[in-house]
JSON list of C-alpha atoms in Angstrom, two decimals:
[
{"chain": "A", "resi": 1, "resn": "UNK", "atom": "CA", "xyz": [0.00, 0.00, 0.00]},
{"chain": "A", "resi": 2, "resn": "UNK", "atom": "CA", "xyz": [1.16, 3.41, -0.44]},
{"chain": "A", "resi": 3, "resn": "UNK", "atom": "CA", "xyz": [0.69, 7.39, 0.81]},
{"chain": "A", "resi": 4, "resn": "UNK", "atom": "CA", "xyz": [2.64, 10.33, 1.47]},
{"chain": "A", "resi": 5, "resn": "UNK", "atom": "CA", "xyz": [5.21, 8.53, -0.32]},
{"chain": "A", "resi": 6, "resn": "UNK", "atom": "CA", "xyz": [5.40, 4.97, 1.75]},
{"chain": "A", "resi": 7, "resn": "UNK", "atom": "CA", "xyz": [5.44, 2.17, -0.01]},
{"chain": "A", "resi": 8, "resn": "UNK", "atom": "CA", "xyz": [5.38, -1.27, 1.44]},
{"chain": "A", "resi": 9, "resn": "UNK", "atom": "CA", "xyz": [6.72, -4.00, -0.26]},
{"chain": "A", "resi": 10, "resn": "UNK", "atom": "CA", "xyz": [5.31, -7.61, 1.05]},
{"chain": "A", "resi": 11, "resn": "UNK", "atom": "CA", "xyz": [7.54, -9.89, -0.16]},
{"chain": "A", "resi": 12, "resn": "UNK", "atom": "CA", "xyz": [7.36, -13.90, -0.69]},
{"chain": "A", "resi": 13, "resn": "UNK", "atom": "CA", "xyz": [10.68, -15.01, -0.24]},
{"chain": "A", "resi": 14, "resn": "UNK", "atom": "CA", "xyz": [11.76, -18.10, -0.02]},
{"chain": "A", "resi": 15, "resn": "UNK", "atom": "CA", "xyz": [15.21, -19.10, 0.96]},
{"chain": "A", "resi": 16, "resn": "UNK", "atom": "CA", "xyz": [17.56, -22.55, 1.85]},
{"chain": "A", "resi": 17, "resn": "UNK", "atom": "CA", "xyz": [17.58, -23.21, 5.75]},
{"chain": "A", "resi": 18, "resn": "UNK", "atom": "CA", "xyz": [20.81, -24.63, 5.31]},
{"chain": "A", "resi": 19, "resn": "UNK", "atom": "CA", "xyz": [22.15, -21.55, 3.49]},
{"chain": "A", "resi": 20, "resn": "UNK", "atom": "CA", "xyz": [21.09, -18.64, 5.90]},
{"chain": "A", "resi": 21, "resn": "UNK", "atom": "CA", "xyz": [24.05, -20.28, 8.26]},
{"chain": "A", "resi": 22, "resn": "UNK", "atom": "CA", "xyz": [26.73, -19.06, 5.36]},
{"chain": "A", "resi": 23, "resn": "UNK", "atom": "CA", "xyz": [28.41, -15.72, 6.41]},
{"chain": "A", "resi": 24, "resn": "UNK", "atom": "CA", "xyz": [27.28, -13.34, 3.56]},
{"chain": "A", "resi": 25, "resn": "UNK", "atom": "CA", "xyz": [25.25, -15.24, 1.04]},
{"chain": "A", "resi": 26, "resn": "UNK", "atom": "CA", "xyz": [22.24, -13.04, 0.74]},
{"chain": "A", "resi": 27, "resn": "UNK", "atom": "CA", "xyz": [20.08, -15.33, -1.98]},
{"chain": "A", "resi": 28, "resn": "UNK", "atom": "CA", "xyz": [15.83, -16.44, -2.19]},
{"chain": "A", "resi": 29, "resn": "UNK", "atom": "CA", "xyz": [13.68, -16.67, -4.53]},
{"chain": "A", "resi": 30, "resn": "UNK", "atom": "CA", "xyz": [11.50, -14.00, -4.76]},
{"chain": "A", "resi": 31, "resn": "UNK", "atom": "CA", "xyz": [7.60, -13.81, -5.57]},
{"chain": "A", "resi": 32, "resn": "UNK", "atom": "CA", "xyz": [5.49, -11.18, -6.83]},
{"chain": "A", "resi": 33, "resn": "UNK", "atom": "CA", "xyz": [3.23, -9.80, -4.18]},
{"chain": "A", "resi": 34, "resn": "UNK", "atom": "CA", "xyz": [3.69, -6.66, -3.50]},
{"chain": "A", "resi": 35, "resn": "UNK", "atom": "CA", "xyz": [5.46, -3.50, -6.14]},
{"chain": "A", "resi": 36, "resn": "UNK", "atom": "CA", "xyz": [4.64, -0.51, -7.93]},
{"chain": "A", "resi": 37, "resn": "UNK", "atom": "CA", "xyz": [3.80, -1.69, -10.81]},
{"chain": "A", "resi": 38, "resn": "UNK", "atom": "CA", "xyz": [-0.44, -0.89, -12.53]},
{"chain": "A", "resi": 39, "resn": "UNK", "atom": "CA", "xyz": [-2.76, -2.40, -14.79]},
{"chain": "A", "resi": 40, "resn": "UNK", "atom": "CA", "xyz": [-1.58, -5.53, -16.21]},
{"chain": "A", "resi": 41, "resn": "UNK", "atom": "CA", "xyz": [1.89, -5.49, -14.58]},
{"chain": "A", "resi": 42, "resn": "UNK", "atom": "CA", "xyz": [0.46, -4.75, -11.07]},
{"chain": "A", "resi": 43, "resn": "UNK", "atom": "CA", "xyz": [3.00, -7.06, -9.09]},
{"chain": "A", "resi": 44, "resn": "UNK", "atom": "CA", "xyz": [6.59, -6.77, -8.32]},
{"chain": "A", "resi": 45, "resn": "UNK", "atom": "CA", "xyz": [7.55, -7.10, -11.55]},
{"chain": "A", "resi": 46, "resn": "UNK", "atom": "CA", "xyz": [11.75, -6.45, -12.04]},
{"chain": "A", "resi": 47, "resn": "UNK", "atom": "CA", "xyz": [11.94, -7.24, -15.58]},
{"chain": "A", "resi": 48, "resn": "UNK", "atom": "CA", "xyz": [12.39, -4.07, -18.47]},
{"chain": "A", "resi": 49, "resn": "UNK", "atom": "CA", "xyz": [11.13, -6.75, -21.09]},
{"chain": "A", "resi": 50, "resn": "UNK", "atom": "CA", "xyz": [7.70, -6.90, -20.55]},
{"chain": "A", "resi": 51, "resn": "UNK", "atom": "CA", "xyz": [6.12, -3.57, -21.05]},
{"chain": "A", "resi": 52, "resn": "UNK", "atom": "CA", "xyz": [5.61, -2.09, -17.91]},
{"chain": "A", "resi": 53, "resn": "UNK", "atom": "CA", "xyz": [6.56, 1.27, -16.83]},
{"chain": "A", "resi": 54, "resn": "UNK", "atom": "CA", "xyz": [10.34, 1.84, -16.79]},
{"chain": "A", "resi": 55, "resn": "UNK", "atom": "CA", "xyz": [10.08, 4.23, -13.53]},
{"chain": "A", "resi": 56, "resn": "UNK", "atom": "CA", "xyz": [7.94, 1.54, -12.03]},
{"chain": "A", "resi": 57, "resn": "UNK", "atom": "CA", "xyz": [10.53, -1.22, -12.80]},
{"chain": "A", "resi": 58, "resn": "UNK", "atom": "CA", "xyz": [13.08, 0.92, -11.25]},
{"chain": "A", "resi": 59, "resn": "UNK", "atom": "CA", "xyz": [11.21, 1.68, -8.03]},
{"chain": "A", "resi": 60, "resn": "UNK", "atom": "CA", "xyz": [10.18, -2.24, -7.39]},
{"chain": "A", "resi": 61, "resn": "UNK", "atom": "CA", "xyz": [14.22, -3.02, -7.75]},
{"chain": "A", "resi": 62, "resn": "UNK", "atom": "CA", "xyz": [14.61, -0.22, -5.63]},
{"chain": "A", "resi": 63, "resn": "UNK", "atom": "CA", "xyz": [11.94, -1.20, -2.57]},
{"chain": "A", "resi": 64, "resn": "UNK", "atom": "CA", "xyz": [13.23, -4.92, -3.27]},
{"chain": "A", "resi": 65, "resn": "UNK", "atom": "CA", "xyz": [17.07, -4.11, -2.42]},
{"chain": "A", "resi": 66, "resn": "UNK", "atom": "CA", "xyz": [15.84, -1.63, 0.49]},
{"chain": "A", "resi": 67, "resn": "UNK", "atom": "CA", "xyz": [13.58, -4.54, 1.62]},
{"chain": "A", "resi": 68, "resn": "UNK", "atom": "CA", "xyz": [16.38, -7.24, 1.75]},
{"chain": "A", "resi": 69, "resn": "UNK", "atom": "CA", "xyz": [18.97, -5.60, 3.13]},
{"chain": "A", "resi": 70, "resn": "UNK", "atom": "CA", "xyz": [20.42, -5.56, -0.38]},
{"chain": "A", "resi": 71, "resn": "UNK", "atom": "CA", "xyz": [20.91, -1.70, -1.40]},
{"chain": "A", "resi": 72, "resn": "UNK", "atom": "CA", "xyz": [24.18, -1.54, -1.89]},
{"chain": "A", "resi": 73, "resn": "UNK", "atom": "CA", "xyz": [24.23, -4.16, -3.68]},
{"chain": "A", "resi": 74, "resn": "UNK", "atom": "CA", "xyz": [24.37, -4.17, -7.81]},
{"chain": "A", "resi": 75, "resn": "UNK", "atom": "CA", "xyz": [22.08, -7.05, -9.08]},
{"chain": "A", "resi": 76, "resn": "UNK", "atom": "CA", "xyz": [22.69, -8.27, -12.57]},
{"chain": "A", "resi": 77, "resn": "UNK", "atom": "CA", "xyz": [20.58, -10.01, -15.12]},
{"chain": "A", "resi": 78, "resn": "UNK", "atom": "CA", "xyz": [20.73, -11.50, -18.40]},
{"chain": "A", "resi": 79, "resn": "UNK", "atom": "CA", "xyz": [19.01, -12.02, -21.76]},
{"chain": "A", "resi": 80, "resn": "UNK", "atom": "CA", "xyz": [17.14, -15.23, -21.25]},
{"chain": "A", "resi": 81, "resn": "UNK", "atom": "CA", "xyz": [17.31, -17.38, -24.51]},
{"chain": "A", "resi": 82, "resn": "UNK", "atom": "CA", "xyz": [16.29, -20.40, -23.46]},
{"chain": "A", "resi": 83, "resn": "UNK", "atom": "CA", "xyz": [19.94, -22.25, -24.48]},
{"chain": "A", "resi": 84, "resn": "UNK", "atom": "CA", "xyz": [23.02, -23.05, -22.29]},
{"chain": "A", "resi": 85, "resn": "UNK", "atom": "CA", "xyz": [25.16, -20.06, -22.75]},
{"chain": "A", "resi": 86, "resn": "UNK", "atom": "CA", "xyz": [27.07, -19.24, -19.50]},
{"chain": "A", "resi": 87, "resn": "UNK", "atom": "CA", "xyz": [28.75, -15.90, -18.52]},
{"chain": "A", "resi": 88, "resn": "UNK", "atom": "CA", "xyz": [31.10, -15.32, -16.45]},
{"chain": "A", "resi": 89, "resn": "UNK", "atom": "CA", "xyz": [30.76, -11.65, -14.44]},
{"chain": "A", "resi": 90, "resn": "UNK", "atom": "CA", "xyz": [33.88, -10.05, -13.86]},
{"chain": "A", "resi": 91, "resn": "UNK", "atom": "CA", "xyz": [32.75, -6.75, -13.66]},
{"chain": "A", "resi": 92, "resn": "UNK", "atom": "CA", "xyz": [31.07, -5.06, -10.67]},
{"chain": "A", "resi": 93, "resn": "UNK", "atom": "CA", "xyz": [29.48, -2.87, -12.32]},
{"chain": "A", "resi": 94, "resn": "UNK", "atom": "CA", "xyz": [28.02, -4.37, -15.18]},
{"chain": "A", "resi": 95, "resn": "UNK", "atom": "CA", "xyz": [23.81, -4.40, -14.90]},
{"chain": "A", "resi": 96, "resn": "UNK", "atom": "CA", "xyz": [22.87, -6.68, -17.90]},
{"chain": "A", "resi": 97, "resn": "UNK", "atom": "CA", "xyz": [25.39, -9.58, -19.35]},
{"chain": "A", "resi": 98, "resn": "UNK", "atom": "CA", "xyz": [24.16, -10.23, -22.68]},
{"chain": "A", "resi": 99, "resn": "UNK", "atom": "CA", "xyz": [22.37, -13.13, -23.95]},
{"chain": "A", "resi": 100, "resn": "UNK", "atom": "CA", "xyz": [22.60, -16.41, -21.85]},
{"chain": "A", "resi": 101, "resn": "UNK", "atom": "CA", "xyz": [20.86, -18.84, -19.91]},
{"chain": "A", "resi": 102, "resn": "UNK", "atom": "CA", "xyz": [23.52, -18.69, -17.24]},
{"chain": "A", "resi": 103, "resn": "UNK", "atom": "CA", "xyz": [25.78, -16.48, -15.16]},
{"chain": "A", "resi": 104, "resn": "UNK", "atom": "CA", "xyz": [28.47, -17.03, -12.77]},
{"chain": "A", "resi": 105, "resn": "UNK", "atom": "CA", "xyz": [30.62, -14.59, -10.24]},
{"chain": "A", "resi": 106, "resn": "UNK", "atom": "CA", "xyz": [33.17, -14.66, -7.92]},
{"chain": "A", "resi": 107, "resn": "UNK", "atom": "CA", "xyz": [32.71, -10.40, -7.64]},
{"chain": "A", "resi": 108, "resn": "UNK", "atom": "CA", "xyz": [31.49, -9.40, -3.95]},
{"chain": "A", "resi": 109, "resn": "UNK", "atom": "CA", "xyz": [28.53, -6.83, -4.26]},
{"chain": "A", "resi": 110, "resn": "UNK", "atom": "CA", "xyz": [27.08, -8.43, -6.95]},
{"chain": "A", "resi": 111, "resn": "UNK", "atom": "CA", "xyz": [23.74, -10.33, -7.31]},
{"chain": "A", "resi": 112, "resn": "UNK", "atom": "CA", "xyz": [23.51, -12.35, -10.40]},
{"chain": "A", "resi": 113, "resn": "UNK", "atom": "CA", "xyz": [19.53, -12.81, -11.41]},
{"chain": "A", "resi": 114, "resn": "UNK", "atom": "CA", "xyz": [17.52, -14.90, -12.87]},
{"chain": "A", "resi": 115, "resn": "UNK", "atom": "CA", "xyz": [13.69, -14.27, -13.98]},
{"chain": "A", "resi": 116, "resn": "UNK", "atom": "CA", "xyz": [11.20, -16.79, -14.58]},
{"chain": "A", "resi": 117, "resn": "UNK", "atom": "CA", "xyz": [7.19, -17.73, -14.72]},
{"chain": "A", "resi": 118, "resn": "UNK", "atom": "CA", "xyz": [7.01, -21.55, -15.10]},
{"chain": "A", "resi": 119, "resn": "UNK", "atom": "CA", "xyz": [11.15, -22.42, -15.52]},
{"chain": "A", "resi": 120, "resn": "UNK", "atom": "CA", "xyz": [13.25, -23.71, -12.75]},
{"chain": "A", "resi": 121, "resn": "UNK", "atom": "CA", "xyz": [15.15, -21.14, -11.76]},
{"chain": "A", "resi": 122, "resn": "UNK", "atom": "CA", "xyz": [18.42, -22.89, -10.24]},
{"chain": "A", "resi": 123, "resn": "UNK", "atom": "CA", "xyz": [21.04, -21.48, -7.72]},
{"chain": "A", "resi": 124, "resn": "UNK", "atom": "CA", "xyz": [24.18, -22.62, -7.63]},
{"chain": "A", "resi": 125, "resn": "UNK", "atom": "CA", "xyz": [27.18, -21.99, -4.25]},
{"chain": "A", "resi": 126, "resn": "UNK", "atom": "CA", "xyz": [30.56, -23.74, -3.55]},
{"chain": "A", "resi": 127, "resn": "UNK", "atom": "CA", "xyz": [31.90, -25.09, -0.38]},
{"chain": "A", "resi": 128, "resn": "UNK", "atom": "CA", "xyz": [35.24, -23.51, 0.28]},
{"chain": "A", "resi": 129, "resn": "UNK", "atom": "CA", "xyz": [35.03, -20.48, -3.12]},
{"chain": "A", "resi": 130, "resn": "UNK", "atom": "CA", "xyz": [33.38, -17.44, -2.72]},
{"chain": "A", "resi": 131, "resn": "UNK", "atom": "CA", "xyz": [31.52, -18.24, -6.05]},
{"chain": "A", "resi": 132, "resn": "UNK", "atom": "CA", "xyz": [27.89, -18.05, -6.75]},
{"chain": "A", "resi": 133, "resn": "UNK", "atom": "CA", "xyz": [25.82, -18.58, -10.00]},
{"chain": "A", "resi": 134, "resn": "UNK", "atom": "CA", "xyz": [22.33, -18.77, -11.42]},
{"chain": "A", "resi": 135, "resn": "UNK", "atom": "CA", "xyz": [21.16, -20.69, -14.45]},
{"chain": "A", "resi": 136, "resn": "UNK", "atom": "CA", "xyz": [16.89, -20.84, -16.04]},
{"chain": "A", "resi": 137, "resn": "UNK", "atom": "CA", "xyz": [16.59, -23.67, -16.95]},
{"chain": "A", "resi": 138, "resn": "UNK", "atom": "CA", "xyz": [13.23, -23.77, -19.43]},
{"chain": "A", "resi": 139, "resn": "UNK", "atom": "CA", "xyz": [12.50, -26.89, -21.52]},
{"chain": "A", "resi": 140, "resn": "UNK", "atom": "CA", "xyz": [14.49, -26.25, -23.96]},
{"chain": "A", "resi": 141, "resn": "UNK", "atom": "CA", "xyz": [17.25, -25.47, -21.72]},
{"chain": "A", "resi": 142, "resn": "UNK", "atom": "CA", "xyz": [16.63, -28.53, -19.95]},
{"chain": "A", "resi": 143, "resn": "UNK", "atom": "CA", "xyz": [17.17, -30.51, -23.45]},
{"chain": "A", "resi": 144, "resn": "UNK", "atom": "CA", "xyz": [20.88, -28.25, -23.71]},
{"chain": "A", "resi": 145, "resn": "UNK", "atom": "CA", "xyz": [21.57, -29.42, -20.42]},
{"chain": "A", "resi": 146, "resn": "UNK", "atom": "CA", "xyz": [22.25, -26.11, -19.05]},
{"chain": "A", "resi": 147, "resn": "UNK", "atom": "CA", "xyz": [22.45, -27.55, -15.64]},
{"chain": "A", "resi": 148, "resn": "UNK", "atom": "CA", "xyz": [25.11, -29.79, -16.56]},
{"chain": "A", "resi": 149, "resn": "UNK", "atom": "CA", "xyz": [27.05, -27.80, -18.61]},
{"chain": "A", "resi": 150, "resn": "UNK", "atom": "CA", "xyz": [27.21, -25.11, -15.46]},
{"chain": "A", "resi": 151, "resn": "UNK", "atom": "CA", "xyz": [28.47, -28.06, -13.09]},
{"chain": "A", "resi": 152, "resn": "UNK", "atom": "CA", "xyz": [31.08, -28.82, -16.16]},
{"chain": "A", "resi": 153, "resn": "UNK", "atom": "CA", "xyz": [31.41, -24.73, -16.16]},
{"chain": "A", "resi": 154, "resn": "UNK", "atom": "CA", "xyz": [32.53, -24.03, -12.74]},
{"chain": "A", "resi": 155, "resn": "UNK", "atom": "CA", "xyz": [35.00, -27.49, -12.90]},
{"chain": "A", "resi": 156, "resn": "UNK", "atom": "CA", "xyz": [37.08, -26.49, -15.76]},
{"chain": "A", "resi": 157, "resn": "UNK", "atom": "CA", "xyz": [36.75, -23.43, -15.41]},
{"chain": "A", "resi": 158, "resn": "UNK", "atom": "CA", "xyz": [37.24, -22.36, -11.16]},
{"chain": "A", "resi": 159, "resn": "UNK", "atom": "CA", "xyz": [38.24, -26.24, -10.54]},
{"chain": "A", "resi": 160, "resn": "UNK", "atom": "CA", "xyz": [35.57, -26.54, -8.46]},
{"chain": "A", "resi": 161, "resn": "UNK", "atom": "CA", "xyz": [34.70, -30.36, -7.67]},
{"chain": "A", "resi": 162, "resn": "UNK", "atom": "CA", "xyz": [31.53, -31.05, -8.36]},
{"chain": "A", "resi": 163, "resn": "UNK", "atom": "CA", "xyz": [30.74, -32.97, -4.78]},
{"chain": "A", "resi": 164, "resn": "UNK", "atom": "CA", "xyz": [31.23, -29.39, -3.49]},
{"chain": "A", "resi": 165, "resn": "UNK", "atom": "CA", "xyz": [28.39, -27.73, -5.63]},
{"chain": "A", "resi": 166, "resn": "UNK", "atom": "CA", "xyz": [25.23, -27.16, -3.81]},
{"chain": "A", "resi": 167, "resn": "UNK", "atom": "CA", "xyz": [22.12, -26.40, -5.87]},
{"chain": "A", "resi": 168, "resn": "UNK", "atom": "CA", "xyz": [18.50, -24.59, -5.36]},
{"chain": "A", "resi": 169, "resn": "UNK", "atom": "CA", "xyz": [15.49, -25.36, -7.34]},
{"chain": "A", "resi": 170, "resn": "UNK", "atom": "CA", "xyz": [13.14, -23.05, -7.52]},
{"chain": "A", "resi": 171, "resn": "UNK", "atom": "CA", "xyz": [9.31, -22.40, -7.75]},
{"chain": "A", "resi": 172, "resn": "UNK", "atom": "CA", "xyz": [8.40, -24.02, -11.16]},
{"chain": "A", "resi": 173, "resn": "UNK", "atom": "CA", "xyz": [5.71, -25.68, -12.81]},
{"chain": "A", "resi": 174, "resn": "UNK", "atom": "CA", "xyz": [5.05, -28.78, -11.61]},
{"chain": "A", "resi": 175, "resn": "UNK", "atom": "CA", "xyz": [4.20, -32.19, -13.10]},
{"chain": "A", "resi": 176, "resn": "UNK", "atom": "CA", "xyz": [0.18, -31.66, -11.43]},
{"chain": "A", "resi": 177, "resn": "UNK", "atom": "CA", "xyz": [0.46, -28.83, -14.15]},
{"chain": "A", "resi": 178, "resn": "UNK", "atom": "CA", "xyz": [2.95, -29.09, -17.24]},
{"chain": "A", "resi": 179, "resn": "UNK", "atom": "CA", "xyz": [1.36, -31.09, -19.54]},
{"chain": "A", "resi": 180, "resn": "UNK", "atom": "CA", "xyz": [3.72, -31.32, -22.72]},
{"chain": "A", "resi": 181, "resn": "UNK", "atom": "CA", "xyz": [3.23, -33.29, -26.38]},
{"chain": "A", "resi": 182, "resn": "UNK", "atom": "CA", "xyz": [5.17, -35.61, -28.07]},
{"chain": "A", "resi": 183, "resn": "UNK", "atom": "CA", "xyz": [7.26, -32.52, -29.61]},
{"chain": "A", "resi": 184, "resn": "UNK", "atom": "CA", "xyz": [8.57, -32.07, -26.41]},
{"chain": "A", "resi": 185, "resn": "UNK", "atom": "CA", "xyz": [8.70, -35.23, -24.04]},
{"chain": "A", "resi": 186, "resn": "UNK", "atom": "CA", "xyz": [10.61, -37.41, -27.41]},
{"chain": "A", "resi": 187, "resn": "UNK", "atom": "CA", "xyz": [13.51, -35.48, -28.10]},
{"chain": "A", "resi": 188, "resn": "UNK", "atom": "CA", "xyz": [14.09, -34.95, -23.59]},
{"chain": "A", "resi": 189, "resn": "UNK", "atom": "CA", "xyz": [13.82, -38.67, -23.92]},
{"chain": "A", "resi": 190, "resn": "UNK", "atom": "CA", "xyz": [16.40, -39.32, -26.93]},
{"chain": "A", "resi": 191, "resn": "UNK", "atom": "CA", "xyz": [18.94, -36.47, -24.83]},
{"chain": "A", "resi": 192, "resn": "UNK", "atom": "CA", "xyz": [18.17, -38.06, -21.10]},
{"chain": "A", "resi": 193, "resn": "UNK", "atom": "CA", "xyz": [17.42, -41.60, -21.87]},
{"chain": "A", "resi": 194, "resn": "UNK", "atom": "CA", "xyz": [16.10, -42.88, -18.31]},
{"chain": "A", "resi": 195, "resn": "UNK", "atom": "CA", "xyz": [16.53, -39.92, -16.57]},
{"chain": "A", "resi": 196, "resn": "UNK", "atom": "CA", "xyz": [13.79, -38.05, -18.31]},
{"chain": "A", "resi": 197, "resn": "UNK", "atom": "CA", "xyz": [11.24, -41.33, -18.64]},
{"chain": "A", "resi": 198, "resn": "UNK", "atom": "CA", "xyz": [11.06, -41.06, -15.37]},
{"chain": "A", "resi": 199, "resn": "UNK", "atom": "CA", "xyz": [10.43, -37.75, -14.98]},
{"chain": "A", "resi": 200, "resn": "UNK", "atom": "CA", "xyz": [7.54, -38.54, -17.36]},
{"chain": "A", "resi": 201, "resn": "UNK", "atom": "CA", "xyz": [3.78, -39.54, -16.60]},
{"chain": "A", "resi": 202, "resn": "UNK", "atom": "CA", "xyz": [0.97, -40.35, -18.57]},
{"chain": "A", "resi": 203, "resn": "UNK", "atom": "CA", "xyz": [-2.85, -39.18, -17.13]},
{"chain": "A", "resi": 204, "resn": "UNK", "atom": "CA", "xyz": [-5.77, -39.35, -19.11]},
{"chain": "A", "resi": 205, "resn": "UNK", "atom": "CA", "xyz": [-3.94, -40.38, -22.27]},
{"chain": "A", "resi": 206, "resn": "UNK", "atom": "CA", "xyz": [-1.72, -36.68, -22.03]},
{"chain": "A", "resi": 207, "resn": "UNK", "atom": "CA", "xyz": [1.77, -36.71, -20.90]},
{"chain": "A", "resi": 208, "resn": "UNK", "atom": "CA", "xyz": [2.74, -34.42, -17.74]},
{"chain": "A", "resi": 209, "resn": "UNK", "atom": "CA", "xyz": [6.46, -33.41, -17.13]},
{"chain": "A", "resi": 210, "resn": "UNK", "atom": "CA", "xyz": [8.17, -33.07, -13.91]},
{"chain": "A", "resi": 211, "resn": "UNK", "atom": "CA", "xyz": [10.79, -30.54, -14.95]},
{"chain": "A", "resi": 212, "resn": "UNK", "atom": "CA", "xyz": [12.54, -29.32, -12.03]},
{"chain": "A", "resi": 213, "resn": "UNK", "atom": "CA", "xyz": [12.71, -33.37, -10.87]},
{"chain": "A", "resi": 214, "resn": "UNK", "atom": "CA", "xyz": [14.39, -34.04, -14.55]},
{"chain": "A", "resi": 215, "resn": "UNK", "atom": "CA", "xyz": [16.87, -30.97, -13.93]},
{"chain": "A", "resi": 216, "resn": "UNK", "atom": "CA", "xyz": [17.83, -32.82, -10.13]},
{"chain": "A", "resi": 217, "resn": "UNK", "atom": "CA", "xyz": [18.28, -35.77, -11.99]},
{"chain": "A", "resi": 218, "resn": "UNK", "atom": "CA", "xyz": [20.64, -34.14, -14.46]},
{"chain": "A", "resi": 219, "resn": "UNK", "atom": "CA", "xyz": [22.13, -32.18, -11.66]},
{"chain": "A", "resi": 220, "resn": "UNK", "atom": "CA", "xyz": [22.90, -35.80, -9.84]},
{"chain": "A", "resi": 221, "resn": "UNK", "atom": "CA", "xyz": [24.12, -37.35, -12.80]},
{"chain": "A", "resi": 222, "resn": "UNK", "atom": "CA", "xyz": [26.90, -34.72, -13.15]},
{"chain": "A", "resi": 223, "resn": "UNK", "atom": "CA", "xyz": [28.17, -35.23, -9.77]},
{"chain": "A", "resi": 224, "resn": "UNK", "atom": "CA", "xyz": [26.35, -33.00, -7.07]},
{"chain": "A", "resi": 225, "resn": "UNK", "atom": "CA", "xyz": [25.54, -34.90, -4.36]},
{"chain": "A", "resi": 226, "resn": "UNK", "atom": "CA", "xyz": [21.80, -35.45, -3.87]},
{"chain": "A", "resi": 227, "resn": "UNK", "atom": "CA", "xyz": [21.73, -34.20, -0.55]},
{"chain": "A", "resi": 228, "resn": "UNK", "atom": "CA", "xyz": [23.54, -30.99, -1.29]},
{"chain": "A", "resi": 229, "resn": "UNK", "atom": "CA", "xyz": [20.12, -30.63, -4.20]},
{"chain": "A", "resi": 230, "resn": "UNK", "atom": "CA", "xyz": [17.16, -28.37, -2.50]},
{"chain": "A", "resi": 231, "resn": "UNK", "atom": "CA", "xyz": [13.78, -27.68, -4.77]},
{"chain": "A", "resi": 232, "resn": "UNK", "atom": "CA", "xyz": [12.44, -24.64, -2.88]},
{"chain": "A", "resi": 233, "resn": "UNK", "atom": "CA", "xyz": [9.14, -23.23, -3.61]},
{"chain": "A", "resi": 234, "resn": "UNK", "atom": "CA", "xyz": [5.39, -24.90, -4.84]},
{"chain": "A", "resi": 235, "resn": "UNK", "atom": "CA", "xyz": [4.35, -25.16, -8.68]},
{"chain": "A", "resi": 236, "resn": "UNK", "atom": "CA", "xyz": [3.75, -21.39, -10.16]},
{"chain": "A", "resi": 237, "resn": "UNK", "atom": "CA", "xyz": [0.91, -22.52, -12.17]},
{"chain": "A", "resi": 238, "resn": "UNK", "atom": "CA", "xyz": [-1.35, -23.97, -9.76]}
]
């Protein structure tokens, strides 16, 4: 609500328990309840791509960062193409990072972002590094293995061993909800073999995917440790 200039922002915001026990790792997952934003785009809305009212945009960030403790802080997003392109952030003061799917920082002050509706929205810290990243992982993502290749990323890349990743799923569509066709479910199959059949059901003759379960799987299969694999967050369509 607002007047004389107050705003309050209500905020869902979801976090890992087992993360809030980290000295400085400010992360959630963030709803949209609350914001500035009228009319169609009357939510929290952070994303310039939609629309909505620049200014509005601008003051939700704003409120979000006051709201979090975060206002210092410089939050960075990418270009979501729905591939397996991962960035690496070297720059503190860089706001956008170009096209990509992923992004990765060892920078302190920085938030890497990612925006979604119905993708997973993953999360991604190190035991030992001061390293974060983010990655959306989106169907079609999901078939480029953008999970994986981020777990292959941060290996070669910051030698990170894999047993060391941790990993947060976010609030996605769920398999009560995501009913897919054959388009979709056959070539997930032909790239995950067994790991996406089972993340497959059949109801009334139509095919439902569970794709933040497939992305765990994926996530397991290139070496994170199941335990150290959170899905945060109920289905966004339901």
């Amino acid at each position: 609500m607002s007047g004389d200039n107050i705003f309050i922002v209500q905020l869902n915001w979801l976090k890992v328990a087992r993360w809030e026990r980290r000295d400085g790792l400010l992360h959630g997952f963030l709803g949209r309840r609350g914001g500035r934003s009228v009319g169609p785009y009357a939510s929290l809305n952070v994303s310039f791509r939609v629309g909505d009212d620049p200014q509005a945009v601008k003051d939700n960030i704003c409120d979000l960062k006051r709201e979090v403790g975060a206002h210092d802080l410089r939050i960075v997003t990418m270009t979501q193409v729905h591939g397996d392109r991962i960035i690496d952030v070297k720059d503190n003061r860089l706001k956008e990072a170009g096209e990509a799917d992923g992004l990765v920082t060892e920078e302190r002050g920085l938030f890497p972002a990612v925006l979604t509706a119905d993708c997973v929205p993953i999360l991604f810290t190190v035991r030992g590094p001061k390293l974060v990243a983010v990655a959306h992982a989106g169907w079609r993502g999901t078939l480029a293995g953008i999970a994986a290749k981020m777990v292959r990323h941060l290996r070669d890349s910051y030698g990170v061993d894999p047993s060391s990743i941790e990993a947060a799923l976010g609030p996605a569509v769920g398999p009560c909800c995501y009913e897919i066709g054959a388009d979709v479910s056959q070539p997930l199959a032909q790239r995950w073999g067994s790991l996406a059949e089972r993340c497959l059901e059949l109801r009334n003759s139509k095919q439902f995917l569970d794709l933040r379960a497939l992305n765990r799987s994926i996530l397991e299969d290139a070496g994170v440790p199941p335990a150290q694999i959170f899905e945060v967050g109920p289905c966004t369509s339901c």
